Amino acid sequence: MSKKEKELKEYIEKSLKEFETDDSSMVVEYIFGIISDSSSSDDEKKESISEFLESLTEKDSTSFCNEMLVRHNEITHDKETENKIKLTNLKLEQELKIKETTQSEITEEEKYENPYHKMSREEQKKRDALLSKYGYDEEDVDENGDIILSDHIEKKKIEDNKIESGLGENLNAKRIADEEKAKREKSKIEHQKKVQRDKEALEKQKRDEEKKKTVKKEKRRL
């Protein structure tokens, strides 16, 4: 708890004594809790405290409520300023660390000298010819520029083949799924057509039956 928060509680306690009402710590904490509620507006805080004090004393509490709000707003402002300063300092520390890390990486890169550039022109040509002939990449050489003849290169190529094969399988699966979807859509349309035909046939049958009944009635009249 800050110094100003303690002073505010002392002010609440002193004011309650002047109101000649209950100045116990429980009442002080209750009023302090209302004034510290960040979810309520100043007007809502003032109204809640005024209503509470009206139940305890007949004295006017308007100036007391206003003074509490002024003091608490100062406390809130101080805390916000303190938090901003902390965030600014934290941001500066992070930026400084990033700068130091970046500078360290740049220094290491400056120290590193590519072995390829140490080779003579003839050696560079031979190395490039080997890379081209046997299908090696730049990743297939060590830090000294020598070609790596190890299992991991073959494994890398196998993995690449697997990826390509997997892509082909995915395309086939998609094609099959699309075909199945098209079949389902076609069956759905044909079913709807059949239902419509059956419906029309049933209606025609009903009309024919009604027509026959009408003819029979006419004959009976005659």
PDB file of N, CA, C and O in Angstrom, residues 102-114:
ATOM      1  N   THR A 102      22.474  -8.593 -31.506  1.00  0.00           N
ATOM      2  CA  THR A 102      22.700  -8.334 -32.934  1.00  0.00           C
ATOM      3  C   THR A 102      24.142  -7.945 -33.203  1.00  0.00           C
ATOM      4  O   THR A 102      24.766  -8.426 -34.149  1.00  0.00           O
ATOM      5  N   GLN A 103      24.672  -7.089 -32.331  1.00  0.00           N
ATOM      6  CA  GLN A 103      26.054  -6.652 -32.499  1.00  0.00           C
ATOM      7  C   GLN A 103      27.020  -7.819 -32.339  1.00  0.00           C
ATOM      8  O   GLN A 103      28.014  -7.936 -33.065  1.00  0.00           O
ATOM      9  N   SER A 104      26.698  -8.725 -31.394  1.00  0.00           N
ATOM     10  CA  SER A 104      27.527  -9.903 -31.177  1.00  0.00           C
ATOM     11  C   SER A 104      27.519 -10.811 -32.403  1.00  0.00           C
ATOM     12  O   SER A 104      28.550 -11.343 -32.813  1.00  0.00           O
ATOM     13  N   GLU A 105      26.311 -10.982 -33.011  1.00  0.00           N
ATOM     14  CA  GLU A 105      26.201 -11.815 -34.210  1.00  0.00           C
ATOM     15  C   GLU A 105      26.958 -11.217 -35.376  1.00  0.00           C
ATOM     16  O   GLU A 105      27.608 -11.931 -36.148  1.00  0.00           O
ATOM     17  N   ILE A 106      26.879  -9.890 -35.501  1.00  0.00           N
ATOM     18  CA  ILE A 106      27.606  -9.212 -36.578  1.00  0.00           C
ATOM     19  C   ILE A 106      29.104  -9.399 -36.401  1.00  0.00           C
ATOM     20  O   ILE A 106      29.843  -9.655 -37.361  1.00  0.00           O
ATOM     21  N   THR A 107      29.566  -9.296 -35.145  1.00  0.00           N
ATOM     22  CA  THR A 107      30.995  -9.465 -34.855  1.00  0.00           C
ATOM     23  C   THR A 107      31.455 -10.864 -35.226  1.00  0.00           C
ATOM     24  O   THR A 107      32.531 -11.045 -35.800  1.00  0.00           O
ATOM     25  N   GLU A 108      30.617 -11.888 -34.877  1.00  0.00           N
ATOM     26  CA  GLU A 108      30.970 -13.272 -35.207  1.00  0.00           C
ATOM     27  C   GLU A 108      31.024 -13.478 -36.717  1.00  0.00           C
ATOM     28  O   GLU A 108      31.909 -14.180 -37.228  1.00  0.00           O
ATOM     29  N   GLU A 109      30.078 -12.845 -37.438  1.00  0.00           N
ATOM     30  CA  GLU A 109      30.076 -12.972 -38.893  1.00  0.00           C
ATOM     31  C   GLU A 109      31.302 -12.311 -39.511  1.00  0.00           C
ATOM     32  O   GLU A 109      31.863 -12.799 -40.492  1.00  0.00           O
ATOM     33  N   GLU A 110      31.686 -11.198 -38.898  1.00  0.00           N
ATOM     34  CA  GLU A 110      32.874 -10.502 -39.418  1.00  0.00           C
ATOM     35  C   GLU A 110      34.134 -11.331 -39.195  1.00  0.00           C
ATOM     36  O   GLU A 110      35.073 -11.293 -39.995  1.00  0.00           O
ATOM     37  N   LYS A 111      34.137 -12.092 -38.070  1.00  0.00           N
ATOM     38  CA  LYS A 111      35.307 -12.931 -37.775  1.00  0.00           C
ATOM     39  C   LYS A 111      35.390 -14.111 -38.732  1.00  0.00           C
ATOM     40  O   LYS A 111      36.481 -14.574 -39.064  1.00  0.00           O
ATOM     41  N   TYR A 112      34.211 -14.618 -39.144  1.00  0.00           N
ATOM     42  CA  TYR A 112      34.185 -15.803 -40.000  1.00  0.00           C
ATOM     43  C   TYR A 112      34.619 -15.448 -41.419  1.00  0.00           C
ATOM     44  O   TYR A 112      34.188 -14.461 -42.002  1.00  0.00           O
ATOM     45  N   GLU A 113      35.480 -16.258 -41.948  1.00  0.00           N
ATOM     46  CA  GLU A 113      35.950 -16.059 -43.320  1.00  0.00           C
ATOM     47  C   GLU A 113      35.655 -17.334 -44.104  1.00  0.00           C
ATOM     48  O   GLU A 113      36.083 -18.423 -43.727  1.00  0.00           O
ATOM     49  N   ASN A 114      34.877 -17.218 -45.135  1.00  0.00           N
ATOM     50  CA  ASN A 114      34.468 -18.365 -45.939  1.00  0.00           C
ATOM     51  C   ASN A 114      35.700 -19.045 -46.543  1.00  0.00           C
ATOM     52  O   ASN A 114      36.469 -18.414 -47.274  1.00  0.00           O
TER      53      ASN A 114
END
